[in-house]
PDB file of C-alpha atoms in Angstrom:
ATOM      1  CA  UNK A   1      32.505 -18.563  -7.929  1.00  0.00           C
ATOM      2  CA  UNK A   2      32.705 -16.426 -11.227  1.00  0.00           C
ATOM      3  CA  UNK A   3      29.134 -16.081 -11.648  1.00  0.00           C
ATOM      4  CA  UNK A   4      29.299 -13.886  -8.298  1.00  0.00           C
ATOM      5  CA  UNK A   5      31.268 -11.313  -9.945  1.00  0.00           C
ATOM      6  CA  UNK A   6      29.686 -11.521 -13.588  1.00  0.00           C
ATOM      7  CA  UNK A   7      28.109  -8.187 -14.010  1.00  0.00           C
ATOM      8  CA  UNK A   8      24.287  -9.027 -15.720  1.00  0.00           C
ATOM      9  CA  UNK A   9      22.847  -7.067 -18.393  1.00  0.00           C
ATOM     10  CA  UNK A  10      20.381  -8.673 -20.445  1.00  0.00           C
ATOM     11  CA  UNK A  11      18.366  -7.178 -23.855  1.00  0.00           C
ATOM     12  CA  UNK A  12      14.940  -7.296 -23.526  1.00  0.00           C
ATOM     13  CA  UNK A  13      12.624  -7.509 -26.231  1.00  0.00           C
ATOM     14  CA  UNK A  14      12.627  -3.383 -27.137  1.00  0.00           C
ATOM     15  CA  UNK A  15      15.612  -2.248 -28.642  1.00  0.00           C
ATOM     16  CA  UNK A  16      16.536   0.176 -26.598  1.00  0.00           C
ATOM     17  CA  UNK A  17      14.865  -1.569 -23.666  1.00  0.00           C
ATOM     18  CA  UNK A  18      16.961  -4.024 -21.215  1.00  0.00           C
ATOM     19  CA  UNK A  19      16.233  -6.619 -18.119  1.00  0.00           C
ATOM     20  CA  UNK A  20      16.674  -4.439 -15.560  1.00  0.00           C
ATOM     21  CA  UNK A  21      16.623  -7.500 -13.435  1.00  0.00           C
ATOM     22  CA  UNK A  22      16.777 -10.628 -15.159  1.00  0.00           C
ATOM     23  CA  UNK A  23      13.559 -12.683 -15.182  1.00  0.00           C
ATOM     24  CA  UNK A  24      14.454 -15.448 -13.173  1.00  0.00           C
ATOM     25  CA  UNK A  25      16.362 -13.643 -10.406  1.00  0.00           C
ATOM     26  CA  UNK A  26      13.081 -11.287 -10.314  1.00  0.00           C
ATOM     27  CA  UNK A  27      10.644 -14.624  -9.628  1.00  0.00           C
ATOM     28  CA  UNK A  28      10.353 -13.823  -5.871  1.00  0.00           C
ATOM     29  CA  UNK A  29       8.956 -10.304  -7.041  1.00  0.00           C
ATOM     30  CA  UNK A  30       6.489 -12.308  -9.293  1.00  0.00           C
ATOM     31  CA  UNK A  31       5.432 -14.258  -6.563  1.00  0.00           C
ATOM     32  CA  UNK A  32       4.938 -11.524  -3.992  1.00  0.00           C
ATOM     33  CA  UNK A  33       2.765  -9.836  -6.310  1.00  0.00           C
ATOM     34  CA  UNK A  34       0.334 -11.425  -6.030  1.00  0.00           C
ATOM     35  CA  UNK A  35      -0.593 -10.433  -2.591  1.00  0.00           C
ATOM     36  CA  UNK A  36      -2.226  -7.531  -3.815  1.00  0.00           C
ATOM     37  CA  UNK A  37      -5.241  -9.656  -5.310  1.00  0.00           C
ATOM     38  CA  UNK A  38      -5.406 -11.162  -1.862  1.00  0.00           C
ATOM     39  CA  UNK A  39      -5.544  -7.359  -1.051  1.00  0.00           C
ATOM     40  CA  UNK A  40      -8.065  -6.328  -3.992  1.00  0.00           C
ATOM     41  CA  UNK A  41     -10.601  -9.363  -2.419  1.00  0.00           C
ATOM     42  CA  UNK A  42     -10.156  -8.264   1.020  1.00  0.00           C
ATOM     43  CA  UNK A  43     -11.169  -4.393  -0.057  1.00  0.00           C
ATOM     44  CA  UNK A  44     -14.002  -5.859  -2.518  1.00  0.00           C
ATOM     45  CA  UNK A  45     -15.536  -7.895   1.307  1.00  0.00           C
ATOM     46  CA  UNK A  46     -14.741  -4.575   3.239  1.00  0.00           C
ATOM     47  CA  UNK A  47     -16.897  -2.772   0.442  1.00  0.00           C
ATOM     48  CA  UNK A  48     -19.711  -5.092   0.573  1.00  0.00           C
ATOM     49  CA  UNK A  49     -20.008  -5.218   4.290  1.00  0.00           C
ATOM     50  CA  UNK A  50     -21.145  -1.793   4.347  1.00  0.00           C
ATOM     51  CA  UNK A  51     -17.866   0.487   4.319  1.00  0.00           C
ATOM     52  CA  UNK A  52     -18.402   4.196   3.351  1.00  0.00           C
ATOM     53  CA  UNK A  53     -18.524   4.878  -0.031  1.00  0.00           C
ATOM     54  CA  UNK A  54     -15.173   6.502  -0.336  1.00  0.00           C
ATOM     55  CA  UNK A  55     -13.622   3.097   0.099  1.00  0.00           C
ATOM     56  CA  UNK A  56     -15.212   1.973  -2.965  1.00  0.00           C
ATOM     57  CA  UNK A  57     -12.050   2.324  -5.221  1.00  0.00           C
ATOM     58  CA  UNK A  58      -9.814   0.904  -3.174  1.00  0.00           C
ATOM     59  CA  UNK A  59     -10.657  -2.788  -5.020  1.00  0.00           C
ATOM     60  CA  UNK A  60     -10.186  -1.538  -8.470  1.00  0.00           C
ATOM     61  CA  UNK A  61      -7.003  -0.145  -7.227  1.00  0.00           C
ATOM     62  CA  UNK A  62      -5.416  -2.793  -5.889  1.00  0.00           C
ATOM     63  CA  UNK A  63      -6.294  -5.108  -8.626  1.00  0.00           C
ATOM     64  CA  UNK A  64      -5.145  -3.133 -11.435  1.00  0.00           C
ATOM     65  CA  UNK A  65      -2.302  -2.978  -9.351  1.00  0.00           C
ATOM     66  CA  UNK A  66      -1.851  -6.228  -8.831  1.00  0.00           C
ATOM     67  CA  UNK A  67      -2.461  -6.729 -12.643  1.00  0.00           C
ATOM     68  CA  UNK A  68       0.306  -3.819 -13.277  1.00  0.00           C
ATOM     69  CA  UNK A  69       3.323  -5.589 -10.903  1.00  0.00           C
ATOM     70  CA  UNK A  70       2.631  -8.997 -11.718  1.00  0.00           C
ATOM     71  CA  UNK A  71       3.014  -8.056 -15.456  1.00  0.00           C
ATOM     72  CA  UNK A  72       5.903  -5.524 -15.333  1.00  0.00           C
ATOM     73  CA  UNK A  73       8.092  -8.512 -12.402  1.00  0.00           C
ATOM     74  CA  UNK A  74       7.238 -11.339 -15.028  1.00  0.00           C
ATOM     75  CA  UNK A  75      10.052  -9.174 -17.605  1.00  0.00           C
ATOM     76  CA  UNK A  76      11.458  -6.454 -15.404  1.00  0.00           C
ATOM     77  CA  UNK A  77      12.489  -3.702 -18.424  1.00  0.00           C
ATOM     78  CA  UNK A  78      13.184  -0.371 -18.519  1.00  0.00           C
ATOM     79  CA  UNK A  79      11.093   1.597 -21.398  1.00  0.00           C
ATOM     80  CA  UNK A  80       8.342  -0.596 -21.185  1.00  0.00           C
ATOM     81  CA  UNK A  81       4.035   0.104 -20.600  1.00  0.00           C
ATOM     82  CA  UNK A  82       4.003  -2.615 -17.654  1.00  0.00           C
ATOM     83  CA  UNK A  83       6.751  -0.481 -16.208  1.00  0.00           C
ATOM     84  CA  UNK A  84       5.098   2.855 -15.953  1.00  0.00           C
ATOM     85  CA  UNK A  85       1.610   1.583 -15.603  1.00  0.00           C
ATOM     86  CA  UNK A  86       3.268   0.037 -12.320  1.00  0.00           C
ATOM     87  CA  UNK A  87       4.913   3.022 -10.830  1.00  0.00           C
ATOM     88  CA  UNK A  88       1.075   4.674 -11.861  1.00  0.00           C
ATOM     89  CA  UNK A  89      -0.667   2.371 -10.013  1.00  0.00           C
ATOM     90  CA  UNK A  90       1.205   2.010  -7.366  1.00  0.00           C
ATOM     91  CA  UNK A  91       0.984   5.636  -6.643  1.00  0.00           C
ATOM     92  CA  UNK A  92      -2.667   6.093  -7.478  1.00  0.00           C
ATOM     93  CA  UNK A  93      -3.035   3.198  -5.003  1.00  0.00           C
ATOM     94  CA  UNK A  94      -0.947   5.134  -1.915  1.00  0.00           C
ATOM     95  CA  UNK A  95      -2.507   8.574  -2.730  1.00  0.00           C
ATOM     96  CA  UNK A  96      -5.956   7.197  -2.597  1.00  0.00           C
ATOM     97  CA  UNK A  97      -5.682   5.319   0.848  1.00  0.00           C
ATOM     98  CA  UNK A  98      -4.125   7.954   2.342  1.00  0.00           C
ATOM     99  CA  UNK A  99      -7.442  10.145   1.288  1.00  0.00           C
ATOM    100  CA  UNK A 100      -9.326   7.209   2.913  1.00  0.00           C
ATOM    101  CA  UNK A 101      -7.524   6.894   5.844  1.00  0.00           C
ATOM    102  CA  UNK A 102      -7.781  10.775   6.592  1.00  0.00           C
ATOM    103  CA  UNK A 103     -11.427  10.777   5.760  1.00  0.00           C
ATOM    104  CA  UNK A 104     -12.614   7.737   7.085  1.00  0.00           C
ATOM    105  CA  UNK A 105     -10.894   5.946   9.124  1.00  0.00           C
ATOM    106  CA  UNK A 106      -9.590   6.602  12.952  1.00  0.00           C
ATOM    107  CA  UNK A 107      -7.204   8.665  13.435  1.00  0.00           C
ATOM    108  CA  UNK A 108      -4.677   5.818  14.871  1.00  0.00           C
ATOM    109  CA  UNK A 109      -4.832   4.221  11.406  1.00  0.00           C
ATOM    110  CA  UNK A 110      -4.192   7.589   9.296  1.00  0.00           C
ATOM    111  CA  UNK A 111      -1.210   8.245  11.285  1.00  0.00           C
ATOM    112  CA  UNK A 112       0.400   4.483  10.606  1.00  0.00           C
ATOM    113  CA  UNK A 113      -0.362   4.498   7.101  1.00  0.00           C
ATOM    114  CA  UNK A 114       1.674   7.933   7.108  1.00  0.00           C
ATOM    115  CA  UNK A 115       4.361   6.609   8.902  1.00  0.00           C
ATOM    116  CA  UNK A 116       4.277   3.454   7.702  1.00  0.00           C
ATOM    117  CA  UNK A 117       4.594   4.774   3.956  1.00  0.00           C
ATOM    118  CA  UNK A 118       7.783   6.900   4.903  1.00  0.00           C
ATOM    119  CA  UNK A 119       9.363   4.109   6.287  1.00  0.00           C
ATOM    120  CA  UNK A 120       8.816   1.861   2.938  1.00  0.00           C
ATOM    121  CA  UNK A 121       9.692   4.734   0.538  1.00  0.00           C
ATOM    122  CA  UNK A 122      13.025   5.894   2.880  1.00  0.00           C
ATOM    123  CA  UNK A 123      13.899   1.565   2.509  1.00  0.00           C
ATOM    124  CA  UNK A 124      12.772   1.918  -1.616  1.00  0.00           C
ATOM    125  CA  UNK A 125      14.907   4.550  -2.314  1.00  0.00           C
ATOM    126  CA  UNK A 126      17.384   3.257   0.146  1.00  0.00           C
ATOM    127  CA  UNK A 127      18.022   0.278  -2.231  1.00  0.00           C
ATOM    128  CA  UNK A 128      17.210   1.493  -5.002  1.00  0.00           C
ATOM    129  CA  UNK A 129      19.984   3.746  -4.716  1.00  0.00           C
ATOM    130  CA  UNK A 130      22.549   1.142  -3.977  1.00  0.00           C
ATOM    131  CA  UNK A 131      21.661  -0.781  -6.664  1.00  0.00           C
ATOM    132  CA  UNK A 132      21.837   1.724  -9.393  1.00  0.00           C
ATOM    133  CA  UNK A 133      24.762   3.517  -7.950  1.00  0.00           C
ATOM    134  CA  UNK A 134      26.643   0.422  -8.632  1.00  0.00           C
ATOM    135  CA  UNK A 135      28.116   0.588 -12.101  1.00  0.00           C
ATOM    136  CA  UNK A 136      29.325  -3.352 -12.892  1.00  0.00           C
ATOM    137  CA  UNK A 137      26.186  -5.227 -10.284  1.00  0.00           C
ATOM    138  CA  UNK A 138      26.864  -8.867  -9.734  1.00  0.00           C
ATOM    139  CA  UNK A 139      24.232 -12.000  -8.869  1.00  0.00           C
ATOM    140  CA  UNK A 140      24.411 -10.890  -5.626  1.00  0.00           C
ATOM    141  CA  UNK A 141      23.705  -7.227  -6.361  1.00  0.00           C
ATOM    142  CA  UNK A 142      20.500  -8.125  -8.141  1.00  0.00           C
ATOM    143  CA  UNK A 143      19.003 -11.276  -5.620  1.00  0.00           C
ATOM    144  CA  UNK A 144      20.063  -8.836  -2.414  1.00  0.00           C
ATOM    145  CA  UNK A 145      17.590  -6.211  -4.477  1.00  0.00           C
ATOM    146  CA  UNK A 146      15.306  -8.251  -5.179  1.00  0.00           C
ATOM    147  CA  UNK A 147      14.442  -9.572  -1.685  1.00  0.00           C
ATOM    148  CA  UNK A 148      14.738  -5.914  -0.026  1.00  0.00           C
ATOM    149  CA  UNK A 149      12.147  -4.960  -2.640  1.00  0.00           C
ATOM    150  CA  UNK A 150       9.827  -7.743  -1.878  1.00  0.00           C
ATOM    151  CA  UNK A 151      10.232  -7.441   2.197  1.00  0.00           C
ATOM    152  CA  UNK A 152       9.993  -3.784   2.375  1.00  0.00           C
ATOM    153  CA  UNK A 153       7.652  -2.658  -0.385  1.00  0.00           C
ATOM    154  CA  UNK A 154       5.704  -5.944  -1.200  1.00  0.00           C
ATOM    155  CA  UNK A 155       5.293  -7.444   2.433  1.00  0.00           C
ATOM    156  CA  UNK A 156       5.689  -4.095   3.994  1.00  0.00           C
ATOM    157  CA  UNK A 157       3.313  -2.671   1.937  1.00  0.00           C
ATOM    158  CA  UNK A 158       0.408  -5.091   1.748  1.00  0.00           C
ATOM    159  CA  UNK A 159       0.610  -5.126   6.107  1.00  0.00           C
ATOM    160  CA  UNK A 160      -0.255  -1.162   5.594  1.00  0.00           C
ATOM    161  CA  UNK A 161      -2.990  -2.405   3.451  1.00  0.00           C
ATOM    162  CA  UNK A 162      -4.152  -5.365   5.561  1.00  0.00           C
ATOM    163  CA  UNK A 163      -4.060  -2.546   8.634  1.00  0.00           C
ATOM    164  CA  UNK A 164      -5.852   0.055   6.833  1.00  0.00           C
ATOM    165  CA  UNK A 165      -8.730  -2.734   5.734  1.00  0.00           C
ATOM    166  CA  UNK A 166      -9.259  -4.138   8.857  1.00  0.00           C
ATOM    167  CA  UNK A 167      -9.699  -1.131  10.322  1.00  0.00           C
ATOM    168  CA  UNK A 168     -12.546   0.274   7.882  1.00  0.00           C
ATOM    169  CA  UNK A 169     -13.841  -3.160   8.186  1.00  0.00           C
ATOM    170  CA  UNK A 170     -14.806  -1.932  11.525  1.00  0.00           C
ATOM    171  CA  UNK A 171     -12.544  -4.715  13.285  1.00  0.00           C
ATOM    172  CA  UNK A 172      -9.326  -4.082  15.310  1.00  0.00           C
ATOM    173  CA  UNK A 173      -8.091  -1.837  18.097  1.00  0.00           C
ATOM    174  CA  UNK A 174      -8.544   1.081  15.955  1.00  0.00           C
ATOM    175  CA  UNK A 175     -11.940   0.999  16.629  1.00  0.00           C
ATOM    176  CA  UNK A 176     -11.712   1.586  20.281  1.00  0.00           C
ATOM    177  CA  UNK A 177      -9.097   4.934  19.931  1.00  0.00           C
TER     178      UNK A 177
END
């Protein structure tokens, strides 16, 4: 089939701005997403269960994250607000459980978040290099990205979080390390 081979490049709506994964190949990114308002309600119940205060920004976090990737997977552009406010977020979000996993959580849990991270970010830059290293990227380029992306960071990421929550929930093995 042709469309196998086609190399995609879509304009999006900046000028110097383009798709860097069309819309509708990105969907399953979309979808994913939303996992982190799943996340965002489970921190929010953690919180008002009685957690220590640090763990207090964790829902804000996730749901402006969620808010970020949903927006910036609906048109996947370079050069865009959605885009950077994304990478932001996403960060902020990492940076901040790892604080709350060193300073209140067992020290089980810190250790697999660490871990855990490393292994998502090596398999993130992993395919992120093989996609942009490829000059002319074909359907199958872009749909094999797109579902590496949404095992290893979405899925991979939200088990961290689902790990990390249960765990200052006061529920799990973690609590008997």
């Amino acid at each position: 089939d042709d469309s196998e081979s086609q190399p995609l490049l879509l304009l999006a709506s900046h000028p110097r701005s383009y798709y860097i994964i069309p819309p509708h190949i990105a969907r399953p990114l979309v979808v994913s997403s939303h996992m982190l308002l799943l996340q965002a309600i489970g921190a929010l119940v953690v919180c008002a269960r009685g957690a220590p205060f640090i763990v207090y920004g964790l829902p804000l976090l996730l749901f402006g994250t969620y808010i970020t990737s949903v927006n910036f997977w609906k048109s996947p552009s370079t050069h865009t607000l959605w885009r950077y406010a994304d990478y932001g977020m996403v960060a902020s979000s990492i940076l901040y459980g790892t604080f709350v996993t060193k300073t209140a959580a067992p020290a089980a849990l810190h250790t697999l978040w660490c871990h855990g991270w490393s292994v998502v970010a090596a398999l993130f830059v992993a395919n992120e290099t093989r996609f942009w290293c490829k000059t002319a990227k074909s359907r199958r380029d872009y749909v094999l990205a797109v579902w590496v992306h949404v095992g290893a960071v979405h899925f991979g990421g939200n088990v961290l979080v689902a790990c990390a929550l249960v765990a200052l929930g006061g529920y799990g093995p973690w609590m008997h390390m």
